[in-house]
CSV table of C-alpha atoms and ligand atoms in Angstrom, one decimal:
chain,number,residue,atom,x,y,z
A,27,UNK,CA,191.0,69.7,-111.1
A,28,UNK,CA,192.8,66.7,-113.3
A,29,UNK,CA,191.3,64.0,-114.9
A,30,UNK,CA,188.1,61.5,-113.6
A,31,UNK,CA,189.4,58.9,-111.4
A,32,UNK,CA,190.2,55.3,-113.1
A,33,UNK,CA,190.9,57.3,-116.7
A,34,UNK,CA,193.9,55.0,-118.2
A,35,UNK,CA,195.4,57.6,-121.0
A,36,UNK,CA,197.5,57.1,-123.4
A,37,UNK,CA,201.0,57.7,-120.8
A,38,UNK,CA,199.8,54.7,-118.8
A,39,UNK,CA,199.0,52.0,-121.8
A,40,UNK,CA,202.4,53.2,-123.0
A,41,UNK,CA,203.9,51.9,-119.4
A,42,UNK,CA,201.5,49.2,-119.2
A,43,UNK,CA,202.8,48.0,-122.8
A,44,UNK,CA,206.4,47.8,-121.6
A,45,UNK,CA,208.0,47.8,-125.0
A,46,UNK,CA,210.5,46.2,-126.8
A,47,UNK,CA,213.5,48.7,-128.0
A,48,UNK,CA,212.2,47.8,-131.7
A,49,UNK,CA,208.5,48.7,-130.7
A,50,UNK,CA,209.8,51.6,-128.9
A,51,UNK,CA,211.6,52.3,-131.9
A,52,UNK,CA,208.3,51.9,-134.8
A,53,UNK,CA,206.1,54.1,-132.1
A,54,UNK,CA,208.0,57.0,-132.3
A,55,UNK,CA,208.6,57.1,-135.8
A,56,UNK,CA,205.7,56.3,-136.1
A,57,UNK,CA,204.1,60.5,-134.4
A,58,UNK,CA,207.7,61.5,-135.6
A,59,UNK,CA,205.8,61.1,-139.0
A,60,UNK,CA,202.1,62.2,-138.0
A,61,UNK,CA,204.0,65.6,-136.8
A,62,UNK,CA,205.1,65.9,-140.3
A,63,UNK,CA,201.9,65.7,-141.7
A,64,UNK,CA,202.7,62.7,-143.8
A,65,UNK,CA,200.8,59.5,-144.2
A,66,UNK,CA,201.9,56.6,-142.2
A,67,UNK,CA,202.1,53.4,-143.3
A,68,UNK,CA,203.9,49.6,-143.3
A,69,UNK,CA,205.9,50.6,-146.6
A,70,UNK,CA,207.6,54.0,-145.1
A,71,UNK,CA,207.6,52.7,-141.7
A,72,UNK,CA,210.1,49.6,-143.0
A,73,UNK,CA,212.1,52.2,-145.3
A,74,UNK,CA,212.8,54.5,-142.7
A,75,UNK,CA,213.6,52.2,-139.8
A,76,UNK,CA,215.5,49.2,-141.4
A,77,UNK,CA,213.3,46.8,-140.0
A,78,UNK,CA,211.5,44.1,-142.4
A,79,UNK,CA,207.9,44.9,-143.7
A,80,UNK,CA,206.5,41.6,-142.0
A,81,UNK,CA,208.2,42.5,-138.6
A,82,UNK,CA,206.7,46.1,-138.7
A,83,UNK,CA,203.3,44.7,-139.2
A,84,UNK,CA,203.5,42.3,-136.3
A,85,UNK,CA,204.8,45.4,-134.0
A,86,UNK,CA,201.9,47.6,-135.7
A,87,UNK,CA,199.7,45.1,-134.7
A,88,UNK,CA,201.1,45.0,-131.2
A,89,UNK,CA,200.8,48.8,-130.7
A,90,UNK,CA,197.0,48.7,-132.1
A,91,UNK,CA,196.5,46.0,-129.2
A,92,UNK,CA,198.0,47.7,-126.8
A,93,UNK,CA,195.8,51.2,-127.7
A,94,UNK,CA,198.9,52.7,-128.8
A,95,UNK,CA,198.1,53.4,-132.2
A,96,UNK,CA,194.7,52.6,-134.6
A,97,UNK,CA,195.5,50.7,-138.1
A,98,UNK,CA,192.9,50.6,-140.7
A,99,UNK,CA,191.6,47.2,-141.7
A,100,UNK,CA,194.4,45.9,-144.1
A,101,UNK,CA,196.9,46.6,-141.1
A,102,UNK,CA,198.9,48.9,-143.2
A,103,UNK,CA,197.9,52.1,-142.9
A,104,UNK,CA,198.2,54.1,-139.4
A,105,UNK,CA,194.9,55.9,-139.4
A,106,UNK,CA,195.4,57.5,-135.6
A,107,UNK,CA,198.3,57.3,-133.0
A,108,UNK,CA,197.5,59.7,-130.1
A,109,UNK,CA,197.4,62.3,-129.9
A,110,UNK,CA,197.1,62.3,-133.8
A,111,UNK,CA,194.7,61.8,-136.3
A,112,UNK,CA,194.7,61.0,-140.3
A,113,UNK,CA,191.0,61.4,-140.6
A,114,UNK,CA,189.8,65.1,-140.2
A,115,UNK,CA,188.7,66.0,-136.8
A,116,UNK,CA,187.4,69.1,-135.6
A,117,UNK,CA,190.8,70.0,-133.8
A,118,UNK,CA,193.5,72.1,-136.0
A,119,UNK,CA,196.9,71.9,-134.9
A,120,UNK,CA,199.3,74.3,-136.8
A,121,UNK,CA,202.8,74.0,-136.5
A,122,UNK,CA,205.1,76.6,-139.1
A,123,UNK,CA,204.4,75.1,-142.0
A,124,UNK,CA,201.9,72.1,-141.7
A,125,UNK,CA,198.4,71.6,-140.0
A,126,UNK,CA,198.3,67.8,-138.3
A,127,UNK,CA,194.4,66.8,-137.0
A,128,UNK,CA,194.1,65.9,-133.3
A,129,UNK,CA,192.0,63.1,-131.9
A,130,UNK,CA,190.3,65.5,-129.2
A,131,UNK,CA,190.9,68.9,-127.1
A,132,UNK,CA,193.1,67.8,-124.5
A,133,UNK,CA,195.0,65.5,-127.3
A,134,UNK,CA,195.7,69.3,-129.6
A,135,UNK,CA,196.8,70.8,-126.0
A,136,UNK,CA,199.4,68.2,-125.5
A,137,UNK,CA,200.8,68.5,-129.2
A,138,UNK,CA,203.1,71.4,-128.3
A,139,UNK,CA,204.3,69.6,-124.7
A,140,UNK,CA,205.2,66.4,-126.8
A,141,UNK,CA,207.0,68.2,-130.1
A,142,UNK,CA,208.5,71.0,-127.6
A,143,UNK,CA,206.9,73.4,-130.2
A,144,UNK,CA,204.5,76.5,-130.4
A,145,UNK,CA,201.1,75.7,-132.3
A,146,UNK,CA,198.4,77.1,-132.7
A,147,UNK,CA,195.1,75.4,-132.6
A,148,UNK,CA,192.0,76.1,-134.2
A,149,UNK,CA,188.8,74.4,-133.3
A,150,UNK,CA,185.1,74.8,-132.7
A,151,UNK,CA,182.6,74.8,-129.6
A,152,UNK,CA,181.1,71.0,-129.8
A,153,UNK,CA,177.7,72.6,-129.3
A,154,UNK,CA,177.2,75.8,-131.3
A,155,UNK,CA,180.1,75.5,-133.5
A,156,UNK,CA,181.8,79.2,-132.7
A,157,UNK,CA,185.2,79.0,-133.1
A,158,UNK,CA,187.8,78.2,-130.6
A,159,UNK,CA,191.5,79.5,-131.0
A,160,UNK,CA,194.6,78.5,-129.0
A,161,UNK,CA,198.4,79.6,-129.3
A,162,UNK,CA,200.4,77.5,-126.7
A,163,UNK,CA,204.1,77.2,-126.1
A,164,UNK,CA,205.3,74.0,-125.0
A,165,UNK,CA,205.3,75.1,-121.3
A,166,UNK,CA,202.1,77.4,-121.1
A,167,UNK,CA,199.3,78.9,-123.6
A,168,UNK,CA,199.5,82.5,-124.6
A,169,UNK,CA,196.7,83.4,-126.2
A,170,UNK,CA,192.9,81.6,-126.2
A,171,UNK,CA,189.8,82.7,-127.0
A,172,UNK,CA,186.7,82.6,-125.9
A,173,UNK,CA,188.3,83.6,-122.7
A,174,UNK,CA,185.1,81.6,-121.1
A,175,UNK,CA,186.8,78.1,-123.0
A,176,UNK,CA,185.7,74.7,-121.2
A,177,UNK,CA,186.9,71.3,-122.3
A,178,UNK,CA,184.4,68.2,-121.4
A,179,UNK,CA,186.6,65.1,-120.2
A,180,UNK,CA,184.0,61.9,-119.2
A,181,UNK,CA,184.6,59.4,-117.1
A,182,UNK,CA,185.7,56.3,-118.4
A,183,UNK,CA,183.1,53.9,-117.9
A,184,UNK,CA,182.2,53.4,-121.6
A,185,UNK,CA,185.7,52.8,-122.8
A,186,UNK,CA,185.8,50.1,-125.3
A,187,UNK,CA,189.3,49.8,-127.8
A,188,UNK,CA,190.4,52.0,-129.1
A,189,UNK,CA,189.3,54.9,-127.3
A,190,UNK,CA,190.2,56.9,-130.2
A,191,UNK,CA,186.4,56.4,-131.1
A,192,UNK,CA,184.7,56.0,-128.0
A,193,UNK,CA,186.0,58.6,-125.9
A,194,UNK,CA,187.9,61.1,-127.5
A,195,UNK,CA,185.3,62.0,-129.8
A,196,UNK,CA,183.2,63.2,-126.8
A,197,UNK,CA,186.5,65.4,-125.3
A,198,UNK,CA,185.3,69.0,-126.7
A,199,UNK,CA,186.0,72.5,-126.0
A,200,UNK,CA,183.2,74.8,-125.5
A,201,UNK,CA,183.0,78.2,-126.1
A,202,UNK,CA,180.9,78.5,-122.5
A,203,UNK,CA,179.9,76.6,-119.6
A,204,UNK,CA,176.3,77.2,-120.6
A,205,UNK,CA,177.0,75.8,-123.6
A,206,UNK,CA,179.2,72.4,-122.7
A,207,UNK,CA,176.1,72.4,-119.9
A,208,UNK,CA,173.7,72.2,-122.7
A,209,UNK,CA,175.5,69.6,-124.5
A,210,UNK,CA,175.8,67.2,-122.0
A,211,UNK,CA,171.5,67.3,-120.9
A,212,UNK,CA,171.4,66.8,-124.8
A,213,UNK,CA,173.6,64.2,-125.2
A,214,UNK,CA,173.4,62.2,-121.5
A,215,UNK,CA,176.7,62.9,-120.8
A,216,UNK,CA,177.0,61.8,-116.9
A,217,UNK,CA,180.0,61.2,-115.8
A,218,UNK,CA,182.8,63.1,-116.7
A,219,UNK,CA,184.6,66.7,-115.5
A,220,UNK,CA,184.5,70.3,-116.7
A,221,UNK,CA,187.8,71.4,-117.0
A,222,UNK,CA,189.2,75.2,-117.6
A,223,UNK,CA,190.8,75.2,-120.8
A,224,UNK,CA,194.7,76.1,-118.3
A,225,UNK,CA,193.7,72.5,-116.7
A,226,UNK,CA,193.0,70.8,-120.0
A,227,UNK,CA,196.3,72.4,-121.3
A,228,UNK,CA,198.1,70.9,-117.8
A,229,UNK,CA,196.4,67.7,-118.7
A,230,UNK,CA,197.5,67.4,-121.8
A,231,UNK,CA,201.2,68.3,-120.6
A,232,UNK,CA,200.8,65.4,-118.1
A,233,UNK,CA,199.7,63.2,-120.7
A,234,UNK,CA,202.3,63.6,-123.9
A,235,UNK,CA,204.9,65.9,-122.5
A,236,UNK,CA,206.7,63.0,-121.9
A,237,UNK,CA,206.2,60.5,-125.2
A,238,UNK,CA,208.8,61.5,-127.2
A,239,UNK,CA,211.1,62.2,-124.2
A,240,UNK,CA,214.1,60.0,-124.4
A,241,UNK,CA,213.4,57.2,-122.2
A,242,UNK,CA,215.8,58.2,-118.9
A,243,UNK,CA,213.8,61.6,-118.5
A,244,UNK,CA,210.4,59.8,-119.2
A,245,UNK,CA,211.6,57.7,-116.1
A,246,UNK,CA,212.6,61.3,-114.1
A,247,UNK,CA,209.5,62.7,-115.0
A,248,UNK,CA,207.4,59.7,-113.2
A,249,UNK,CA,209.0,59.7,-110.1
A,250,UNK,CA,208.7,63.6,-110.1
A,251,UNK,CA,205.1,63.3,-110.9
A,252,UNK,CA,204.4,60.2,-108.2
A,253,UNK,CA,206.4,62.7,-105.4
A,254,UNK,CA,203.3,65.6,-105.8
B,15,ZN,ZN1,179.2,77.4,-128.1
């Protein structure tokens, strides 16, 4: 089971966008510096990459329009770049030394595909609240409980921009089917599937394995993925 038909994620904006080697350049420093738990913003952004504070805005800018990325209002500050988050969200990702938000379930299961590290991921069922713990390896998860895990993904007929806040806060895990069942009669939550939490992981993989891949094996990875 993969993702509801007509869902544009983050993979395909990022092709859509067809980016400039400069705005290629400020979106990967730009999760290079989410992944260290840091703030992001226009001032380190133009420190770090040599490139001057007015042109980072406009490419910030560019990356916000294109869904790459979510800026507060003064254009400065990177508040989300998926699959991260600076505002608190219910999904933990702990790499050795830090713990970085994620903007939803599949977006914390793709974290370890897209650093090529092991995390482990704390978060909660988005009904009763029990918690939900993940250890995953950049190829496969170890260890999750509940073993009963479901992640919610809807279809994407509500999408506005960004989807950072109108779809991702609706991709969960539950701790049971019973319980993501309830959730969605409570909440009218249609359209969408029910994934296991090994097809969220694969997912996720599918999603950012391939972000922060240099640019020839993103290309390699396409055409192996178009060939299935
Ligand atoms: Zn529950």
């Amino acid at each position: 089971m993969g993702l509801p038909d007509g869902v544009k994620t983050v993979a395909d904006r990022l092709r859509g966008a067809r980016l400039t080697a400069e705005e290629e350049c400020v979106r990967r420093r730009v999760l290079e510096r989410f992944a260290t738990g840091a703030t992001v913003n226009l001032s380190t952004l133009a420190e770090r990459s040599r490139i001057a504070p007015a042109q980072i805005r406009e490419i910030l800018r560019r990356l916000a329009a294109a869904d790459l990325l979510v800026l507060d209002g003064t254009g400065e500050i990177v508040l989300a770049a998926y699959p991260f988050s600076s505002i608190p969200t219910p999904h933990r990702v702990h790499l050795s030394d830090r713990e970085v938000f994620a903007l939803c379930a599949v977006d914390a299961l793709g974290v370890p595909p897209m650093l090529q590290k092991e995390v482990r991921i704390s978060s909660q069922c988005g009904y009763c609240g029990a918690s939900v713990e993940i250890q995953a390896r950049p190829e496969r998860v170890t260890r999750y409980f509940p073993t009963e895990t479901r992640v919610w993904f809807p279809a994407s007929e509500d999408d506005c921009c960004p989807i950072a806040e109108s779809r991702c806060p609706n991709i969960s895990f539950f701790c049971t089917s019973d319980h993501l069942e309830t959730w969605r009669s409570v909440n009218g939550q249609a359209d969408g599937v029910v994934l296991s939490l090994l097809e969220a992981f694969e997912a996720g993989r599918e999603i950012f394995g391939s972000l922060l891949a240099e640019p020839s094996a993103r290309q390699t990875r396409r055409r192996s993925w178009r060939s299935r």
